[in-house]
Coordinates of C-alpha atoms and ligand atoms in Angstrom, one line a residue:
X1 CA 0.0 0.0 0.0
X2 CA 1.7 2.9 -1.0
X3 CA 2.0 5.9 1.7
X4 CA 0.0 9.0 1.8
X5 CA 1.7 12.0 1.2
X6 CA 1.6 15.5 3.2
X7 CA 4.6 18.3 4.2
X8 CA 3.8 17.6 8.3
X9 CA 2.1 15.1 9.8
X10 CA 0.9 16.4 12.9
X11 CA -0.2 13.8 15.4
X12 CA -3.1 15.5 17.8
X13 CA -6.1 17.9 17.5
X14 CA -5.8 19.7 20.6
X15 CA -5.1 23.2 21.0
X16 CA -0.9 22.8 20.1
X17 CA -2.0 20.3 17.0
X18 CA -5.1 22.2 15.5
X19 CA -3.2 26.0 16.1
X20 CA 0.1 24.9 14.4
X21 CA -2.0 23.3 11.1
X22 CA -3.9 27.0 10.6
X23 CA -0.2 28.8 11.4
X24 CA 1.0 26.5 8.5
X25 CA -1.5 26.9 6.7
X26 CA -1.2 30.6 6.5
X27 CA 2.4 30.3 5.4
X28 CA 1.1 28.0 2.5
X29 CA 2.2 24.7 4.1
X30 CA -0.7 21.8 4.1
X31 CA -0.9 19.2 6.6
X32 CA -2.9 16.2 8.1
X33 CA -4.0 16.0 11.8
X34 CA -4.4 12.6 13.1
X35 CA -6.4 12.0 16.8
X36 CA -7.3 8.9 18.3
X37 CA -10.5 10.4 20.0
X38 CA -13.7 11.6 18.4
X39 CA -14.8 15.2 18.3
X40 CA -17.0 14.9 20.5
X41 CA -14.7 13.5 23.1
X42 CA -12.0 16.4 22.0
X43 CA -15.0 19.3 22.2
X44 CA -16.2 18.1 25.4
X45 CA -13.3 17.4 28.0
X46 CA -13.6 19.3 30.8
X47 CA -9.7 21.6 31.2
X48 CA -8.4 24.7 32.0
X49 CA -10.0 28.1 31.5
X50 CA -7.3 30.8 32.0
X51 CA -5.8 32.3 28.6
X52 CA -2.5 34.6 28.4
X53 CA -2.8 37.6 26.4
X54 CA -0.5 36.5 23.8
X55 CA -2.8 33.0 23.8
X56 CA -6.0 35.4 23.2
X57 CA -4.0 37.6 20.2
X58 CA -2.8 35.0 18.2
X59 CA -5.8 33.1 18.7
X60 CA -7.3 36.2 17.2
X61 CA -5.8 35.4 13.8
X62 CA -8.5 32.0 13.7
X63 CA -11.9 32.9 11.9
X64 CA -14.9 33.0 14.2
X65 CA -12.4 32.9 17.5
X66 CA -14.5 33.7 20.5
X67 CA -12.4 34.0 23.1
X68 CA -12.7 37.9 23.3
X69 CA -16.5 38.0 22.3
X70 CA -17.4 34.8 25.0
X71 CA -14.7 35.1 27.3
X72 CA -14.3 37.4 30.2
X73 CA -11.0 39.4 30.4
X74 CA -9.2 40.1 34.2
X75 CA -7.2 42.2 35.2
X76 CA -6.3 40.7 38.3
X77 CA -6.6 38.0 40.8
X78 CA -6.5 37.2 44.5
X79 CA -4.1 35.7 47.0
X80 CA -5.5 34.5 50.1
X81 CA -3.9 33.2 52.9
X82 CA -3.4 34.2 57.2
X83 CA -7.7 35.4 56.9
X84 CA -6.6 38.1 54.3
X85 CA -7.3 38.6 50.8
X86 CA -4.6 40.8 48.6
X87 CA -5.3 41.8 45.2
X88 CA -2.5 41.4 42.5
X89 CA -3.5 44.0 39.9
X90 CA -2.6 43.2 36.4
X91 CA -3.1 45.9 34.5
X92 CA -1.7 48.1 36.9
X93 CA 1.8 46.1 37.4
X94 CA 2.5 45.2 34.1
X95 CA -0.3 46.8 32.0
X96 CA -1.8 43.3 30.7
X97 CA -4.8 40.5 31.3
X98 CA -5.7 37.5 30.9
X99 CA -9.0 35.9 29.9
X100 CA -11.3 33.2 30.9
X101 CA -12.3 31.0 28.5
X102 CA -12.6 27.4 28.8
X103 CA -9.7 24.9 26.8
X104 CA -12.9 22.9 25.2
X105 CA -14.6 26.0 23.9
X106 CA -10.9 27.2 22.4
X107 CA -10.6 23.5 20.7
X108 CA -14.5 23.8 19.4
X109 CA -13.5 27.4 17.8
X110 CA -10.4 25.4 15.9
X111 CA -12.1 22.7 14.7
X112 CA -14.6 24.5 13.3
X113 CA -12.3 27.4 12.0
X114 CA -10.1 23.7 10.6
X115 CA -12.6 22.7 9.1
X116 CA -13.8 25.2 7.2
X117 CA -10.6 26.0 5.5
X118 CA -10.9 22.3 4.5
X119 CA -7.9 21.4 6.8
X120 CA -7.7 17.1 6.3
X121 CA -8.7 16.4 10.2
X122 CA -8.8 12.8 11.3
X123 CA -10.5 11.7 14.5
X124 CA -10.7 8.0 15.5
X125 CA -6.9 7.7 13.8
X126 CA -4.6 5.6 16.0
X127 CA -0.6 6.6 15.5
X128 CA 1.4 4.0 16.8
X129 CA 4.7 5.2 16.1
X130 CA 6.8 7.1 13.7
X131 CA 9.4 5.6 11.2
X132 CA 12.4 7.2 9.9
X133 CA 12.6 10.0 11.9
X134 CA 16.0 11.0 10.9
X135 CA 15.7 10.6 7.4
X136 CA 13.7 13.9 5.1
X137 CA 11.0 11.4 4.7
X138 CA 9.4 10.4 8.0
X139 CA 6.4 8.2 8.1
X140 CA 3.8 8.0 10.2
X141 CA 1.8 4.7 11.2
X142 CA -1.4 3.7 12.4
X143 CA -4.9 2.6 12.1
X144 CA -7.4 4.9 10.5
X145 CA -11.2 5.4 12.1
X146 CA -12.4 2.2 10.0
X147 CA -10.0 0.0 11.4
X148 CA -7.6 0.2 7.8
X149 CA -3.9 0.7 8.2
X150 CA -2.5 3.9 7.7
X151 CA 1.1 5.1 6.8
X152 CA 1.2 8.9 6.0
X153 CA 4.6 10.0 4.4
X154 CA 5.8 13.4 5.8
X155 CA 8.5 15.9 5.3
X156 CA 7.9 16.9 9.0
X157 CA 6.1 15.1 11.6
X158 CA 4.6 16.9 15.0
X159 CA 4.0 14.9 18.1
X160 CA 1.4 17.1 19.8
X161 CA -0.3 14.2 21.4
X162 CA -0.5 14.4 24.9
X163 CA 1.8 13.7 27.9
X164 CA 1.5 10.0 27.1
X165 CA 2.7 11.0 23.4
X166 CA 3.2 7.6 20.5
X167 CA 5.3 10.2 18.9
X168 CA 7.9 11.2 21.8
X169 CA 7.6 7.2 23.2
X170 CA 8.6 5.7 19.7
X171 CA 11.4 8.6 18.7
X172 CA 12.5 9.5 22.0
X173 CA 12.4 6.7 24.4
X174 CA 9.3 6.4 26.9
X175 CA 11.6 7.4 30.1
X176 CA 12.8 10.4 28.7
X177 CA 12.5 13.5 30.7
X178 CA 13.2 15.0 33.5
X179 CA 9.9 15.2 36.4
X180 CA 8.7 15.3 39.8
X181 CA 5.4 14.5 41.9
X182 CA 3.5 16.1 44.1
X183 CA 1.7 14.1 47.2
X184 CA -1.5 16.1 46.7
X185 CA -4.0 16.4 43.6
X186 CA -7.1 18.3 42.7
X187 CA -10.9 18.0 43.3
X188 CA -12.8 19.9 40.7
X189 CA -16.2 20.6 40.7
X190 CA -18.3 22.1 38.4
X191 CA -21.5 23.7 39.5
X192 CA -24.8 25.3 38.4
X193 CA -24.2 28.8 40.1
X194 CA -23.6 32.3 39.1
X195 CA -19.6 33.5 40.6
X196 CA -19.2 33.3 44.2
X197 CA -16.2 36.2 43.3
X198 CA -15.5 38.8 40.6
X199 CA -11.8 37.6 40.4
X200 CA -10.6 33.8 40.8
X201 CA -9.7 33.8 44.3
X202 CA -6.1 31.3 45.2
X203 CA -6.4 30.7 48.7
X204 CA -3.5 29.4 51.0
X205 CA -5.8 28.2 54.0
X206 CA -5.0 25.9 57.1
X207 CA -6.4 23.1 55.8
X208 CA -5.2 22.9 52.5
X209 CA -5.4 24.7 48.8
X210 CA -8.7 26.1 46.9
X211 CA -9.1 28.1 43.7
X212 CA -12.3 29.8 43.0
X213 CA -12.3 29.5 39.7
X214 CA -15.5 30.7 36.7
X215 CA -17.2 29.1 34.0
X216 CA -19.7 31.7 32.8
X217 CA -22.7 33.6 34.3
X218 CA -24.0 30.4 35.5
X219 CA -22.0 28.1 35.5
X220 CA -18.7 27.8 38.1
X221 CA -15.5 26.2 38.3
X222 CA -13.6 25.4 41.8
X223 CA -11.0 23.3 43.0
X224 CA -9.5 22.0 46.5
X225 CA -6.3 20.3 47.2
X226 CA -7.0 16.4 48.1
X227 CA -5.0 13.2 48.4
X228 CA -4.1 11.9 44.6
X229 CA -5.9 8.7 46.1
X230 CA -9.0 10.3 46.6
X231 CA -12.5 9.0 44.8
X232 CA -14.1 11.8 43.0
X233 CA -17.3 10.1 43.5
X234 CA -16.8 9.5 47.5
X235 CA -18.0 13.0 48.7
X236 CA -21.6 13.8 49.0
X237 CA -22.3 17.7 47.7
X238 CA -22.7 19.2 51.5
X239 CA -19.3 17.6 51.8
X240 CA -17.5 19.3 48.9
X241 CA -19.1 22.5 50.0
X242 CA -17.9 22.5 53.2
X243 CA -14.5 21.1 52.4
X244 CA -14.4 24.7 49.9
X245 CA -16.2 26.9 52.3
X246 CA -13.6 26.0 55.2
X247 CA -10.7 27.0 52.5
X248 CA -11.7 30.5 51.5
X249 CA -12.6 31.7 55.1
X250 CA -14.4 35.1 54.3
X251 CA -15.8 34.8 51.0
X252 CA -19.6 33.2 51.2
X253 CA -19.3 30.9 48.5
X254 CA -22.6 30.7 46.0
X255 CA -23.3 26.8 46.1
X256 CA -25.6 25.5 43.5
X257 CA -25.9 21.6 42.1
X258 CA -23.0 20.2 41.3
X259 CA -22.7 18.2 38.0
X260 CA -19.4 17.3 37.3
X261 CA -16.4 16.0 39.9
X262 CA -12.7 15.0 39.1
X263 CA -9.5 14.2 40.3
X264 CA -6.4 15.7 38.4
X265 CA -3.0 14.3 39.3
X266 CA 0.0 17.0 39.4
X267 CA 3.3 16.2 37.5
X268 CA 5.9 18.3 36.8
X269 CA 8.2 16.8 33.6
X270 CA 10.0 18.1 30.4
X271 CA 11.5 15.5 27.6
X272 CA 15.2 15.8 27.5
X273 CA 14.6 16.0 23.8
X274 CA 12.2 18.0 22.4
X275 CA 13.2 17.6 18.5
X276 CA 15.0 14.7 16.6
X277 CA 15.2 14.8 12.7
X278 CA 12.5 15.7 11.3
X279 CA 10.3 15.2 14.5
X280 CA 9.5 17.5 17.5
X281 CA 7.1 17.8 20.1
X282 CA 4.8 20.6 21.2
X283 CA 2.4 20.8 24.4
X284 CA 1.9 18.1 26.5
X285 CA 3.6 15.7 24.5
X286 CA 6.9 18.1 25.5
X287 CA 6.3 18.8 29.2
X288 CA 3.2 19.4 31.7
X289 CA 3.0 21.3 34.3
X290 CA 0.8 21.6 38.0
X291 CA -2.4 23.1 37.1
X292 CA -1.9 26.3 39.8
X293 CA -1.1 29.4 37.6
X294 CA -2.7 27.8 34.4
X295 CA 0.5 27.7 32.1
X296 CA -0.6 24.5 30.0
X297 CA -2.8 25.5 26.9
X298 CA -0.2 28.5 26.9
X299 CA 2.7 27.1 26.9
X300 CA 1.7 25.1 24.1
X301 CA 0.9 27.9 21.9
X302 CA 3.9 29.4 22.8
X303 CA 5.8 26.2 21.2
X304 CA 3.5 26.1 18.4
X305 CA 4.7 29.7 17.2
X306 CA 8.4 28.5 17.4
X307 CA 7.9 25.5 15.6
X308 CA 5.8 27.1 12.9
X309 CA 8.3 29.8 12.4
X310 CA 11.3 27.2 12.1
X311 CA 8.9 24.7 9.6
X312 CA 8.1 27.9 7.6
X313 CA 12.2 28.7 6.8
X314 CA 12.9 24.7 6.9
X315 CA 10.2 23.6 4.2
X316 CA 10.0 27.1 1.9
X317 CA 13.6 28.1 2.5
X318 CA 15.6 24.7 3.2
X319 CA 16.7 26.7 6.2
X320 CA 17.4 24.7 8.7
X321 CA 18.8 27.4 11.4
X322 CA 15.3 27.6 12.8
X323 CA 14.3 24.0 13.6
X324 CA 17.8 23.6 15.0
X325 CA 17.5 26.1 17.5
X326 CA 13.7 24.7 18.1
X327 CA 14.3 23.1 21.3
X328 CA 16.6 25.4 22.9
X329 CA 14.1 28.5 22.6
X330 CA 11.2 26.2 23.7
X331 CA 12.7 25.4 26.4
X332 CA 13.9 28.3 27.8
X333 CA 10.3 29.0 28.0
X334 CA 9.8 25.9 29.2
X335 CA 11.7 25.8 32.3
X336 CA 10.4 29.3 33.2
X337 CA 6.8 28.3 33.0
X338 CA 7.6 25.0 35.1
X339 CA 9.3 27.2 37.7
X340 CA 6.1 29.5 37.8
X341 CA 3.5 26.1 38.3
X342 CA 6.1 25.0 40.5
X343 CA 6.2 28.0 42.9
X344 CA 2.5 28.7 42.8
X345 CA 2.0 24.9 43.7
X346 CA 5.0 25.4 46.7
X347 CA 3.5 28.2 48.0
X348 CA -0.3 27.6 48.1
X349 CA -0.3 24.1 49.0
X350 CA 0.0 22.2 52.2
X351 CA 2.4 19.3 51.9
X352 CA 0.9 16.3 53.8
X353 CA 4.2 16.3 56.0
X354 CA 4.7 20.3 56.9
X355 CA 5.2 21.4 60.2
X356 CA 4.9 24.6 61.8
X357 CA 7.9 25.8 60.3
X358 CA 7.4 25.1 56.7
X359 CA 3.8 26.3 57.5
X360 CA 4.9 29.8 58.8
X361 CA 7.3 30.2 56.5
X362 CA 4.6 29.7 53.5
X363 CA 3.6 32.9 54.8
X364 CA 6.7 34.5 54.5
X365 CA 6.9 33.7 51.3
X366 CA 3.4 35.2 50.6
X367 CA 3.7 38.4 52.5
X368 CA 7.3 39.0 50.5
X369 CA 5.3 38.3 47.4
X370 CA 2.4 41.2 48.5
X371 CA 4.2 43.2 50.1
X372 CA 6.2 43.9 47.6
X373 CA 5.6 45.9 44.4
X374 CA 8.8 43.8 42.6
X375 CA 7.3 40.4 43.8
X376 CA 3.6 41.4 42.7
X377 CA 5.3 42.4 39.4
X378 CA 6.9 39.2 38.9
X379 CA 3.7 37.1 39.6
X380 CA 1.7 39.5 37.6
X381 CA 3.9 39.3 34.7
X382 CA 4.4 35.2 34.8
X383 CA 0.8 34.9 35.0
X384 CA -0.2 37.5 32.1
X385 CA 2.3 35.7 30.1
X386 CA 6.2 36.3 29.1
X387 CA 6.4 38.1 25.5
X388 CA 5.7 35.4 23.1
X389 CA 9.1 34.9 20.9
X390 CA 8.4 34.8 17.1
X391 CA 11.6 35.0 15.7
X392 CA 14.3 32.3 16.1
Ligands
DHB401 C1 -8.4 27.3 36.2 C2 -7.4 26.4 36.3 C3 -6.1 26.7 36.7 O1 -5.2 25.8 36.8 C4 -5.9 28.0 37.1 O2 -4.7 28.3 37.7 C5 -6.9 28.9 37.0 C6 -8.1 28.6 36.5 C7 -9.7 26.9 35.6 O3 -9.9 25.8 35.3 O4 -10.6 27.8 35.6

């Protein structure tokens, strides 16, 4: 069977996947996006809501992008901890926002915006690795939606598959990276209820982490540190509330029925190689980071950019200075971003072992953080988003 034929083969139809075939295409570049799930599966996962300004501009360049229209802009948020709230003012530190708009209704905009420019967009494709990855011809193979095999020749091929990437585990080996582990997790709820708080509220509380998160006018997002053991289905609803209420002492939460509970695991881990041949990775497939601070979706578009600037000089120009210096730009980013989720998590979290000291010291931290117009600055500007690099 002889091998389709595209210039890059981009494995994924998330956010990293779908944004880097419309960048492409702009340039004049075509490409296939192969995903194992369906759409609907892809359109209705429940993620992150938080965009960075320089997520929400280039996102502007997608037809019929509703992040500005549908999504709600903020200009700040709230640190909690010690009984006190302190407001870290966006615009007023470092003159930028960010928006709230949920991941799913982001990937529902590209798919639609995909598909109308006729982008080829597979769902139900299995890749189970890549061939040839050092050669100007890599292949991708798999099994199509029907069950038929599928080998798709490539001049470039894009893992953007997901922290438990075929692409990264068949080029770059499946223990590849460097990564940590938290001993706490997540509980998210999602709830019928109009926002308990104009701004998300992070609270450091005595017994453990929240985030008072939004959804929309009526719908709201929140989250709770818990054990990475716990059962999402375990709690009854006066439980959850209570378990939040206790965490953001001050604030009278809005409770309403709650219709969706989950458990989200925290991992810290970048690959140690992010490009080999004609192969690199984007997203997830490249790193993940702790929810707290809501780097993900960004930092993926932030790699997208790179990569599609380096695949524009490599497959018009037959420059190859761009894609060589790929991994070194990403991750510079990279290790900034994990440093950020990192901190956030450190500082807002109780680890199941602290003692007094570590507890106090928290607070330290925090206070040095408020108190202070640099350390505001600093948070402020990580959160907003570091100036997106286009050129390599
Ligand atoms: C959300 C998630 C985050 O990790 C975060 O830091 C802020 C908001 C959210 O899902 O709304």
């Amino acid at each position: 069977m002889p091998a389709e034929r595209t210039r890059v083969a981009i494995v994924g139809a998330g956010p990293a996947g779908l944004l880097l075939s419309h960048l492409l295409e702009a340039a004049g570049i075509d490409s296939i996006v192969l995903d194992r799930r369906s759409r609907e599966e892809i359109e209705t996962t429940i993620r992150a809501g938080i965009l960075e300004q320089g997520t929400v501009e280039i996102l502007d360049s997608v037809p019929g992008s509703r992040a500005r229209t549908v999504g709600h802009r903020h200009d700040g948020i709230e640190l909690r901890f010690a009984g006190e709230g302190h407001r870290i003012d966006f615009s007023a530190l470092v003159g930028r926002s960010v928006w709230l708009y949920p991941q799913h209704e982001v990937l529902k905009d590209l798919i639609a915006a995909r598909l109308a420019a006729g982008q080829d967009l597979r769902f139900g494709a299995t890749v189970d690795r890549v061939e040839g990855a050092e050669t100007n011809t890599p292949r991708v193979i798999g099994m199509s939606s029907d069950g038929e095999p599928l080998e798709i020749a490539a001049d470039f091929v894009v893992g953007a598959d997901g922290s438990r990437s075929a692409v990264r585990n068949s080029v770059m080996g499946t223990r590849a990276g460097a990564f940590r582990e938290y001993p706490f997790a997540w509980f998210g709820i999602l709830c019928e209820a109009p926002p308990s708080s104009a701004e998300l509220i992070y609270s450091n509380s005595p017994n453990g982490f929240a985030l008072i998160s939004q959804r929309s006018e009526t719908v709201q997002r929140m989250y709770f540190q818990c054990d990475p053991d716990a059962d999402a289905n375990a709690p009854s609803e006066a439980e959850l509330w209570e378990t939040l209420q206790a965490r953001v002492p001050g604030t009278a939460l809005i409770e309403g029925p709650i219709f969706q509970r989950d458990v989200l695991r925290f991992r810290s881990f970048v690959a140690h190689e992010l490009r080999r041949g004609r192969t690199a990775l984007v997203g997830d497939a490249a790193h993940t980071v702790p929810p707290t601070g809501a780097k993900g979706m960004n930092l993926a578009v932030a790699d997208v950019i790179l990569l599609s600037r380096a695949l524009q000089a490599l497959l018009l120009e037959d420059d190859e200075r761009g894609i060589d210096a790929y991994a070194e730009a990403a991750l510079r980013r990279i290790w900034k971003a994990q440093h950020f989720s990192w901190w956030m998590t450190s500082m807002l979290h109780a680890a199941p072992d602290a003692g007094d000291f570590d507890r106090l010291r928290q607070l330290g931290e925090l206070r040095s953080v408020v108190d202070s117009e640099a350390g505001r600055t600093y948070l402020a500007e990580a959160y907003t988003g570091w100036p997106l690099q286009t050129e390599l």
